[in-house]
XYZ file of C-alpha atoms in Angstrom:
726
model
C -28.020 22.515 142.438
C -27.783 25.071 139.676
C -25.450 27.833 140.816
C -27.116 31.214 141.391
C -30.173 30.176 139.387
C -32.519 32.205 141.554
C -30.765 35.412 140.463
C -33.086 37.244 138.107
C -35.145 34.106 137.466
C -38.079 35.150 135.343
C -41.079 33.102 136.278
C -39.774 31.716 139.539
C -39.414 27.971 140.002
C -37.723 24.948 138.564
C -40.023 22.001 138.073
C -39.655 18.362 137.186
C -42.720 18.469 134.991
C -42.341 18.005 131.261
C -42.936 21.575 130.046
C -43.641 21.345 126.339
C -41.098 23.886 125.204
C -39.800 23.920 121.640
C -36.558 25.823 121.969
C -34.307 27.592 124.486
C -31.955 30.299 123.152
C -29.229 31.635 125.459
C -27.406 34.848 124.489
C -24.193 34.688 126.500
C -21.339 37.073 127.277
C -18.281 36.361 129.416
C -20.239 36.417 132.677
C -23.912 36.937 131.850
C -26.750 35.362 129.925
C -30.070 36.455 128.473
C -32.234 33.411 127.817
C -35.134 33.280 125.359
C -37.593 30.426 125.276
C -40.235 29.377 122.737
C -43.427 27.927 124.176
C -45.644 25.256 122.694
C -47.867 27.886 121.099
C -44.854 29.768 119.675
C -44.767 32.675 122.125
C -41.231 34.024 122.538
C -40.484 34.710 126.199
C -37.407 36.026 127.978
C -37.132 33.640 130.918
C -33.815 34.705 132.455
C -31.311 37.536 132.656
C -28.334 37.378 134.993
C -25.113 35.500 135.653
C -24.611 32.735 133.129
C -24.693 29.102 134.148
C -21.648 26.854 134.075
C -23.657 24.288 132.142
C -25.629 25.921 129.273
C -27.779 22.807 128.833
C -29.490 23.657 132.139
C -31.104 26.837 130.737
C -33.885 24.697 129.336
C -34.849 23.717 132.901
C -35.967 27.288 133.680
C -39.726 27.594 134.040
C -41.367 29.991 131.550
C -43.703 31.628 134.045
C -46.377 31.028 136.642
C -50.108 30.451 136.449
C -51.057 33.978 137.569
C -50.092 35.511 134.212
C -53.569 35.995 132.761
C -52.235 36.856 129.327
C -49.301 34.450 129.026
C -47.138 37.270 127.673
C -46.071 39.206 130.784
C -42.473 38.315 130.015
C -42.681 38.493 126.265
C -39.382 39.174 124.500
C -41.176 41.851 122.427
C -44.653 42.662 123.683
C -47.292 43.568 121.092
C -50.597 45.359 121.649
C -54.247 44.806 120.823
C -54.452 41.057 121.371
C -53.731 39.248 124.679
C -51.331 41.763 126.188
C -52.443 43.689 129.306
C -49.231 45.631 129.907
C -47.208 48.355 128.155
C -46.350 47.191 124.612
C -43.036 47.390 122.803
C -44.845 47.562 119.459
C -48.243 48.889 118.454
C -49.511 49.226 114.875
C -52.535 49.989 112.753
C -52.904 47.597 109.833
C -53.808 48.642 106.309
C -57.433 47.622 107.013
C -57.591 49.731 110.189
C -57.289 46.848 112.655
C -54.989 47.596 115.606
C -54.245 44.118 116.950
C -50.903 42.357 116.714
C -49.874 38.912 117.919
C -46.244 38.005 117.228
C -45.307 34.306 117.177
C -41.934 32.630 116.812
C -40.882 31.554 113.289
C -37.136 30.919 113.265
C -33.793 31.965 114.682
C -30.177 32.323 113.609
C -27.037 32.486 115.732
C -23.728 33.403 114.150
C -20.231 34.227 115.329
C -19.137 37.547 113.803
C -15.707 37.319 115.454
C -14.074 35.628 118.412
C -15.600 38.347 120.603
C -18.955 39.086 118.960
C -22.006 36.893 118.437
C -25.257 37.880 116.749
C -28.582 36.203 117.502
C -31.624 37.027 115.393
C -35.137 35.750 116.055
C -37.938 36.133 113.520
C -41.512 36.656 114.734
C -44.656 36.839 112.622
C -48.319 37.599 113.070
C -50.338 34.489 112.032
C -53.149 36.645 110.604
C -51.444 39.721 109.118
C -48.311 39.937 106.977
C -46.205 41.580 109.656
C -42.734 40.322 110.575
C -40.460 41.522 113.348
C -36.894 40.319 113.705
C -35.214 40.797 117.072
C -31.430 41.200 117.100
C -29.118 40.582 120.060
C -25.476 41.494 119.427
C -23.321 40.206 122.280
C -19.835 41.607 122.917
C -18.499 38.739 124.942
C -15.459 40.021 126.854
C -17.147 43.330 127.783
C -20.481 41.816 128.924
C -22.304 44.241 126.636
C -25.391 43.555 124.513
C -26.864 45.730 121.789
C -30.506 44.960 121.055
C -32.731 46.252 118.258
C -35.676 45.234 116.085
C -36.471 45.299 112.373
C -40.145 45.625 111.372
C -41.294 44.549 107.909
C -44.782 44.446 106.435
C -46.181 42.930 103.257
C -49.795 43.960 103.508
C -51.671 45.398 100.528
C -51.384 48.934 101.811
C -49.478 51.122 104.250
C -49.505 50.382 107.957
C -48.985 52.891 110.775
C -46.359 52.180 113.399
C -47.745 53.709 116.566
C -44.969 52.431 118.841
C -41.762 50.730 117.753
C -39.356 50.079 120.599
C -35.854 48.742 120.157
C -35.838 46.423 123.162
C -38.110 44.771 125.703
C -35.961 43.574 128.617
C -37.265 41.714 131.685
C -35.603 41.694 135.133
C -36.499 39.907 138.330
C -35.464 40.824 141.888
C -36.922 41.660 145.297
C -36.692 45.403 144.631
C -35.380 47.816 141.998
C -33.582 51.141 142.315
C -33.479 53.595 139.417
C -30.648 56.101 139.012
C -31.727 58.628 136.407
C -30.499 62.062 135.365
C -31.995 65.457 134.748
C -30.666 68.906 133.965
C -30.751 72.098 131.987
C -28.204 74.278 130.260
C -25.072 74.387 132.477
C -26.732 71.966 134.927
C -26.245 68.682 133.075
C -26.261 65.137 134.495
C -27.795 65.734 137.908
C -28.514 62.320 139.429
C -31.628 61.150 141.251
C -32.052 57.686 142.739
C -35.374 56.224 143.835
C -36.931 52.846 144.432
C -39.155 51.794 141.548
C -42.775 51.279 142.566
C -45.652 49.653 140.699
C -46.880 51.339 137.578
C -44.798 52.896 134.814
C -41.870 55.265 135.148
C -41.066 56.960 131.839
C -37.792 58.646 130.896
C -38.221 60.596 127.683
C -37.506 63.611 125.518
C -39.751 65.485 123.079
C -37.275 68.194 122.016
C -36.505 66.884 118.534
C -32.906 68.040 118.506
C -30.653 68.595 121.501
C -32.750 65.806 122.970
C -30.774 65.379 126.215
C -31.198 68.975 127.397
C -33.634 68.093 130.198
C -33.116 64.344 130.513
C -30.462 62.122 128.921
C -31.319 58.660 127.670
C -28.847 56.892 129.985
C -29.847 55.257 133.288
C -28.997 52.543 135.818
C -31.160 49.970 137.568
C -29.888 48.293 140.746
C -31.443 45.034 141.869
C -32.407 44.069 145.450
C -30.741 47.203 146.866
C -29.007 50.343 145.722
C -25.647 49.320 144.298
C -22.389 50.988 145.288
C -19.253 51.631 143.283
C -17.838 48.181 143.994
C -20.774 46.076 145.138
C -24.269 45.151 144.048
C -26.161 44.053 140.951
C -26.618 46.823 138.429
C -27.711 47.248 134.831
C -26.595 50.293 132.825
C -28.596 51.141 129.730
C -28.528 53.716 126.949
C -30.369 54.250 123.672
C -28.231 54.852 120.586
C -30.413 57.584 119.098
C -29.865 61.346 118.729
C -33.500 62.430 118.818
C -36.595 61.903 120.911
C -36.311 58.793 123.074
C -38.581 56.944 125.475
C -37.772 54.347 128.117
C -40.645 52.790 130.077
C -39.859 50.965 133.319
C -42.933 49.005 134.386
C -43.144 46.989 137.589
C -45.691 44.370 136.621
C -48.296 42.519 138.791
C -45.786 39.740 139.483
C -43.109 42.222 140.654
C -40.902 41.768 137.613
C -39.432 44.868 135.967
C -40.039 45.372 132.275
C -37.737 47.849 130.497
C -38.963 48.988 127.070
C -36.719 51.473 125.272
C -36.689 53.060 121.836
C -37.570 56.082 119.740
C -40.266 58.179 121.386
C -43.557 57.605 119.606
C -44.754 61.052 120.726
C -46.229 62.800 117.651
C -44.364 60.210 115.587
C -46.777 57.647 114.172
C -44.780 56.317 111.242
C -46.246 55.221 107.913
C -44.569 52.046 106.635
C -45.034 50.993 103.023
C -45.166 47.330 101.939
C -41.806 45.617 101.653
C -39.908 48.335 103.527
C -37.857 47.569 106.643
C -38.100 49.871 109.643
C -34.866 49.457 111.616
C -34.963 50.701 115.188
C -31.838 52.090 116.876
C -29.876 49.866 119.227
C -30.471 49.802 122.958
C -27.123 49.000 124.618
C -26.765 47.613 128.126
C -24.314 45.925 130.433
C -24.840 44.096 133.705
C -22.522 43.521 136.655
C -22.791 41.879 140.074
C -19.795 43.938 141.250
C -21.237 47.425 141.328
C -21.374 50.529 139.162
C -17.633 50.838 138.668
C -17.265 47.411 137.102
C -20.269 47.975 134.836
C -18.926 51.329 133.667
C -15.504 49.879 132.860
C -17.159 47.246 130.684
C -19.070 49.974 128.857
C -15.891 52.057 128.415
C -13.937 49.132 126.993
C -16.739 48.275 124.566
C -17.041 51.905 123.469
C -13.336 52.340 122.784
C -13.112 49.044 120.904
C -16.300 49.105 118.871
C -18.387 52.249 118.969
C -16.774 55.674 119.279
C -14.889 57.264 116.406
C -11.173 56.395 116.677
C -11.610 55.051 120.183
C -8.159 53.476 120.214
C -6.300 56.486 118.810
C -5.106 59.824 120.196
C -6.816 63.205 120.529
C -5.685 66.785 119.925
C -5.129 69.310 122.707
C -6.271 72.782 121.720
C -6.671 76.476 122.443
C -10.121 77.921 121.684
C -10.765 81.634 121.192
C -14.398 81.712 122.379
C -14.082 82.946 125.951
C -11.156 85.207 125.091
C -12.852 87.046 122.200
C -16.455 85.851 121.845
C -17.684 87.465 118.567
C -15.205 90.350 118.736
C -12.129 89.403 116.734
C -10.297 90.110 113.520
C -7.483 88.546 111.552
C -4.711 90.124 113.617
C -6.268 89.060 116.916
C -6.425 85.498 115.635
C -2.800 85.663 114.470
C -1.819 86.654 118.007
C -3.823 83.752 119.484
C -2.065 81.410 117.072
C 1.235 82.497 118.574
C -0.241 81.850 122.031
C -1.231 78.372 120.839
C 2.318 77.643 119.805
C 3.776 79.001 123.044
C 1.323 77.064 125.175
C 2.372 73.844 123.462
C -1.057 72.486 122.476
C -1.716 70.867 119.122
C -4.454 72.997 117.610
C -6.111 76.415 117.452
C -9.919 76.281 117.294
C -11.739 79.253 115.750
C -15.183 79.438 117.325
C -18.461 81.172 116.449
C -18.521 84.554 114.646
C -16.317 84.072 111.572
C -19.072 84.169 108.888
C -21.877 86.271 107.403
C -21.630 89.498 105.374
C -25.055 90.894 104.525
C -26.028 89.751 108.008
C -22.678 89.659 109.843
C -22.316 87.242 112.726
C -21.419 89.810 115.392
C -23.798 88.286 117.913
C -26.160 85.303 118.025
C -29.024 87.138 116.311
C -27.801 86.956 112.706
C -25.787 85.075 110.130
C -26.478 81.405 110.846
C -26.911 79.689 107.493
C -24.634 82.076 105.584
C -21.362 80.180 105.771
C -19.113 82.633 103.942
C -16.213 84.313 105.738
C -16.982 87.747 107.133
C -14.921 90.131 104.985
C -14.413 92.667 107.764
C -13.082 90.124 110.254
C -11.314 87.835 107.799
C -10.526 89.836 104.633
C -8.286 87.034 103.379
C -10.632 84.205 104.379
C -10.054 81.266 106.666
C -7.265 80.164 104.326
C -5.115 82.983 105.711
C -5.673 81.732 109.281
C -4.856 78.216 108.168
C -1.643 79.384 106.475
C -0.593 81.304 109.566
C -1.313 78.287 111.756
C 0.790 76.126 109.485
C 3.609 78.669 109.634
C 3.420 78.657 113.438
C 3.520 74.862 113.520
C 0.012 74.291 114.909
C -3.111 72.763 113.427
C -6.294 74.696 112.641
C -9.915 73.829 113.454
C -13.241 75.628 113.102
C -16.732 75.878 114.656
C -19.927 75.320 112.675
C -23.619 74.944 113.449
C -24.870 73.752 110.057
C -28.293 72.444 111.116
C -29.502 75.878 112.208
C -30.539 79.190 110.674
C -31.156 82.716 111.926
C -34.273 84.416 110.492
C -31.851 87.263 109.839
C -29.909 85.486 107.096
C -29.756 85.139 103.323
C -30.521 81.417 103.639
C -33.758 82.056 105.512
C -34.874 84.630 102.929
C -34.012 82.323 100.030
C -35.307 79.012 101.403
C -38.042 79.500 104.006
C -39.326 76.076 102.936
C -36.117 74.545 104.350
C -36.970 75.721 107.855
C -38.929 73.715 110.436
C -41.838 75.997 111.383
C -45.623 75.961 111.370
C -46.892 77.942 108.358
C -49.856 79.466 110.209
C -48.236 80.214 113.579
C -45.845 82.805 114.907
C -42.206 81.757 114.885
C -40.699 80.966 118.249
C -36.952 81.075 118.685
C -34.364 79.287 120.765
C -31.162 81.355 120.900
C -32.602 83.508 118.094
C -32.573 80.640 115.617
C -34.607 77.903 113.970
C -33.831 74.369 112.824
C -33.302 73.367 109.202
C -35.370 70.450 107.938
C -32.949 67.550 107.586
C -35.750 65.243 106.456
C -35.356 67.105 103.141
C -32.576 65.676 100.897
C -31.854 69.182 99.539
C -31.133 70.368 103.087
C -28.944 67.325 103.660
C -26.949 68.313 100.577
C -26.646 71.865 101.890
C -25.411 70.790 105.324
C -22.880 68.411 103.817
C -21.800 71.251 101.520
C -21.080 73.467 104.526
C -18.537 70.938 105.750
C -17.188 70.100 102.305
C -16.596 73.762 101.410
C -14.407 74.230 104.480
C -12.029 71.541 103.269
C -12.047 73.007 99.773
C -10.921 76.334 101.254
C -8.456 74.694 103.629
C -7.421 71.130 102.732
C -5.317 71.011 105.920
C -8.306 71.706 108.170
C -7.659 69.453 111.170
C -10.723 69.713 113.440
C -14.425 70.584 113.441
C -16.581 71.618 116.374
C -20.173 70.787 115.340
C -22.735 72.633 117.446
C -26.518 72.248 117.751
C -28.102 74.824 120.048
C -31.819 74.817 119.218
C -34.665 72.478 119.988
C -37.577 72.092 117.589
C -40.551 74.371 118.185
C -43.682 74.394 115.983
C -42.688 71.135 114.297
C -43.665 71.162 110.623
C -41.885 70.077 107.449
C -42.800 71.579 104.084
C -41.004 68.618 102.516
C -43.003 65.876 104.262
C -46.368 67.486 103.480
C -48.990 64.949 104.674
C -46.571 62.793 106.702
C -45.823 65.312 109.451
C -45.703 62.654 112.156
C -42.516 61.315 110.555
C -40.548 64.531 111.039
C -38.893 63.729 114.369
C -37.661 60.358 113.086
C -36.700 61.446 109.580
C -34.800 64.452 110.920
C -32.419 62.210 112.842
C -32.107 59.811 109.945
C -31.263 62.779 107.709
C -28.598 63.899 110.170
C -27.018 60.445 110.102
C -27.019 60.466 106.294
C -25.067 63.722 106.341
C -22.598 62.432 108.916
C -22.099 59.239 106.923
C -21.225 61.329 103.856
C -18.824 63.437 105.883
C -17.063 60.352 107.220
C -16.898 58.701 103.811
C -15.061 61.698 102.385
C -13.167 62.811 105.511
C -12.706 59.658 107.581
C -9.894 60.863 109.832
C -10.892 64.397 110.821
C -11.524 64.784 114.580
C -14.915 66.310 115.336
C -16.359 67.529 118.627
C -20.043 66.870 119.234
C -21.410 70.009 120.894
C -25.004 70.905 121.663
C -24.996 73.801 124.099
C -23.142 71.289 126.227
C -24.111 67.604 126.368
C -27.489 68.069 124.722
C -27.002 65.393 122.112
C -24.381 62.880 123.218
C -25.212 59.212 122.611
C -23.469 56.224 121.084
C -25.126 56.596 117.684
C -23.663 60.087 117.313
C -20.293 59.055 118.730
C -19.807 56.738 115.760
C -19.087 59.930 113.808
C -17.504 62.158 116.485
C -14.277 61.685 118.375
C -15.420 63.561 121.477
C -18.264 65.580 123.001
C -18.661 68.769 125.011
C -20.200 67.798 128.388
C -21.373 71.271 129.426
C -20.985 74.977 128.769
C -20.524 75.175 132.535
C -16.741 75.111 132.885
C -16.631 76.094 136.547
C -14.190 73.372 137.657
C -16.106 72.544 140.835
C -19.307 72.035 138.845
C -17.388 70.140 136.174
C -16.187 67.569 138.722
C -19.795 66.573 139.373
C -20.827 66.732 135.695
C -17.818 64.775 134.433
C -18.177 62.243 137.271
C -21.707 61.266 136.245
C -20.971 61.274 132.509
C -18.013 58.987 133.206
C -20.304 56.113 134.151
C -21.490 55.914 130.558
C -18.733 57.447 128.426
C -14.942 56.907 128.654
C -12.593 59.797 129.428
C -11.279 59.933 125.864
C -14.674 61.266 124.714
C -14.916 64.122 127.244
C -13.718 67.557 126.049
C -12.680 69.601 129.078
C -11.457 73.183 128.762
C -9.632 75.473 131.172
C -11.548 78.770 131.364
C -12.012 81.724 133.710
C -15.234 80.320 135.175
C -15.234 79.654 138.907
C -13.228 80.933 141.856
C -10.732 78.100 142.059
C -7.041 78.668 141.358
C -5.620 78.024 137.908
C -4.058 74.731 138.988
C -7.446 73.398 140.137
C -8.980 74.349 136.780
C -6.207 72.711 134.787
C -6.244 69.546 136.898
C -9.994 69.086 136.409
C -9.681 69.591 132.648
C -7.015 66.886 132.503
C -9.616 64.187 133.325
C -10.436 63.748 129.657
C -9.333 65.614 126.531
C -7.538 68.773 127.607
C -8.211 72.159 126.048
C -7.755 75.823 126.964
C -10.157 78.720 126.525
C -8.255 81.522 128.234
C -6.323 84.634 127.212
C -2.828 83.250 127.598
C -1.240 86.623 126.788
C -2.757 87.992 130.002
C -1.360 85.255 132.226
C 1.371 86.266 134.645
C 4.758 84.547 134.091
C 4.161 81.928 136.799
C 0.699 81.017 135.461
C 1.997 80.816 131.901
C 4.891 78.610 132.955
C 2.513 76.376 134.902
C 0.195 75.961 131.890
C 3.090 75.121 129.586
C 4.466 72.605 132.080
C 0.969 71.194 132.559
C 0.659 70.500 128.826
C 3.928 68.560 128.967
C 2.756 66.689 132.063
C -0.540 65.879 130.405
C 1.185 64.586 127.282
C 3.112 62.154 129.470
C 0.003 60.714 131.177
C -2.819 61.220 128.667
C -2.669 57.687 127.272
C -3.403 56.321 130.767
C -6.430 58.605 131.086
C -7.737 57.951 127.574
C -7.159 54.219 127.320
C -6.865 53.016 130.924
C -9.467 51.682 133.325
C -11.263 54.249 135.488
C -11.800 53.703 139.213
C -13.805 56.104 141.381
C -12.324 56.269 144.885
C -14.143 59.036 146.768
C -17.533 60.345 145.659
C -18.098 64.133 145.484
C -21.811 63.584 146.192
C -21.043 62.238 149.683
C -17.416 63.085 150.555
C -15.384 66.237 151.095
C -12.830 65.076 148.538
C -13.491 63.745 145.048
C -10.942 61.164 144.029
C -10.672 59.162 140.820
C -7.881 57.195 139.209
C -7.006 55.728 135.832
C -4.892 52.569 135.532
C -3.184 51.461 132.339
C -4.128 48.065 130.963
C -0.816 46.502 132.054
C -1.241 47.855 135.616
C 2.203 49.451 135.470
C 1.136 53.089 135.731
C -1.808 54.988 137.175
C -2.910 58.576 137.733
C -4.939 59.647 140.766
C -6.860 62.952 140.730
C -7.982 64.466 144.051
C -10.077 67.609 144.570
C -11.517 69.452 147.535
C -15.260 69.809 146.877
C -16.374 71.098 150.291
C -14.974 74.471 151.322
C -16.242 74.425 154.894
C -13.674 74.993 157.633
C -11.038 72.295 158.000
C -12.449 70.130 155.206
C -10.066 67.858 153.366
C -8.730 64.332 153.164
C -8.626 63.280 156.805
C -7.147 59.861 156.180
C -5.899 57.463 153.536
C -7.871 56.853 150.352
C -7.853 53.270 149.115
C -6.548 52.837 145.585
C -8.026 50.340 143.131
C -7.102 48.424 140.018
C -3.409 47.818 140.787
C -1.571 44.495 140.877
C -1.405 43.447 144.544
C 1.875 41.588 144.012
C 3.790 44.422 142.352
C 5.685 47.294 143.964
C 4.909 50.920 143.161
C 6.224 54.408 143.821
C 3.994 57.461 144.134
C 4.812 61.035 143.141
C 2.805 64.247 143.078
C 2.810 65.842 139.633
C 1.565 69.041 138.001
C 2.779 71.186 140.871
C 2.525 74.953 140.573
C 5.936 76.664 140.151
C 7.607 77.016 143.547
C 5.219 74.633 145.304
C 6.541 71.657 147.233
C 4.775 68.357 147.648
C 4.206 66.722 151.035
C 3.450 63.374 149.402
C 6.201 60.883 150.209
C 7.862 59.963 146.909
C 10.661 57.866 148.437
C 8.718 54.944 149.873
C 8.035 51.857 147.759
C 4.603 50.307 148.330
C 3.060 47.054 147.240
C -0.156 47.210 145.304
C -1.656 45.237 148.155
C -0.769 48.014 150.631
C -2.064 50.792 148.376
C -5.404 49.026 147.872
C -5.932 47.925 151.492
C -4.285 50.717 153.504
C -4.180 53.503 150.911
C -2.480 56.892 150.843
C -3.527 60.345 151.962
C -3.128 62.908 149.166
C -3.267 65.621 151.864
C -5.985 67.649 150.194
C -7.118 70.759 152.072
C -7.912 74.417 151.442
C -4.241 75.162 150.707
C -3.811 72.074 148.509
C -7.251 71.925 146.932
C -6.149 69.881 143.912
C -3.582 67.089 143.975
C -2.553 64.738 141.154
C -0.509 61.669 142.007
C 1.332 59.461 139.538
C 1.655 55.817 140.584
C 4.322 53.850 138.752
C 5.694 50.355 139.010
C 9.040 50.368 140.833
C 12.060 49.406 138.786
């Protein structure tokens, strides 16, 4: 018998009949396989996705489908429209002669080993009637069980064609039932999960916002097979589109009860004109699959991201003090000098100057003016940012700065000088988001301007050590003076223009840390994180809310990417706020000069504590122990790759009477054969721990019996350090 062959079998049954197949192409990772098959009439079908077989030669025994598929392309590897297809297409075009049919047939394939850990499979398809070629790419990261999938569309017709839909991936799953975990939100309410069983028809996850595309719905999701998966059990696929603009993912349960997942750039208002001989490259759709639950899948995604995708994923990050919530727009040079001294005393690496430092004719004293005029405000900074940088250097701390270079206030010199650079309908009233409009990055002149904003900062301060790049507005009244008659290309060309700018920034300044901010997590995705070292999950820094927000983000993005600041939001004590911010990249946004001596001492000690454990959090494996959605206590731990050290964070999330940790919490990820000690850390001055630090435990005991962190209303936040006994 073929082991586990029925899992995700596309098309159902093995047969002994001589199916006239031409070719079977498995794309394998360490534990999984996606299998493509070419039929006798050159249709390319995905016949299997699931656990890989011990004997790869047996993939060819998988049946391509059953006789109830009227079209023969239900499980196409890349479904086209206008010919035989009866279901949602991955690609739809209008040819140069106006015809809207497409029938893609197999031509050739190539499989190559890019490294010991990465393989790349490419499959070329072609329409037998029209000069249209599509090449499908499957990049397999073997040890992490991750696949990136994208398509390249090329045409050699005598005139332009119109791409009406151009997905990156067309993935087929098979199970008894399917459960979708998706996310929704708003400003300060990011990453709110919803889980439902998928029913027949099409479920679409999408965004039409242009910029800040994830404001209402992020492009990440999970699909569980047969039943809703848990943290440590069940079959689950995690997927995400690597694109920073409008996205669309269709999940269609077809007539044969197979699930088709089609993901790519949203074709909403985005029919794209493609000239002869030009390649249209779609963004990658990345996914991982596990039979051991959501936790295992997320750890695979984290490992892949740190190794291959995020900027400097294997390196360190800077702790910082930000002035935003301590001053907002109201500051001057002397105030900033005082905050620099606070930065040094606190012990963090960097001072970050936030919004409000620029604009003269239209000074940036609130959010109604100044965006686009990136010259230092002479009243606030009479000696320029160079004076702040010099003072920071004298105090022994680094200096960083906030920018929002893609945006413009109507009340600005830039708007008056270049109204043609602004995205707006020429015959309609302007409509503002946070009193601003979006610059047209499809225009190369605007790309030069935005790059110049960044470049000029380094000219003024060559030691500039950090940039916070914000993006607060969505696109209203979409219209580009630059594109003229090709308005439907704006949403796509805007994002491509953004990437061109970021590529130029990274070519000239390859090592500068940059935070990806968009009124919170409005733009985070793995295409953007190639250029940014971290992202801002939410403007909501209430620590209780942040536990839930950071928890859900952590399924898709590793802790090293999450910027978490201690602020005055929320009613929780300072220790609770600091502890929550430690679950990622720690920062402060408080008036340290107003802290009482005990609070100041605690914060300084906390920075030292964090510096001792941050490498475990940033580079270790994350295990979720107790879910805030269902339990009174949220508990999560990070284990270093050698399993010698771990950090366990515990928080009270239910303030009803007598709530807390009523019994032991089982640890995960340790070595069962080793011995460990446990110790409570990051205690407030004068506080005593009731966690037993004298007993030596085996990893086996800690994972099967567990420990009680003794969380309650008096000890609402507890951090425990687990270390291998000497």
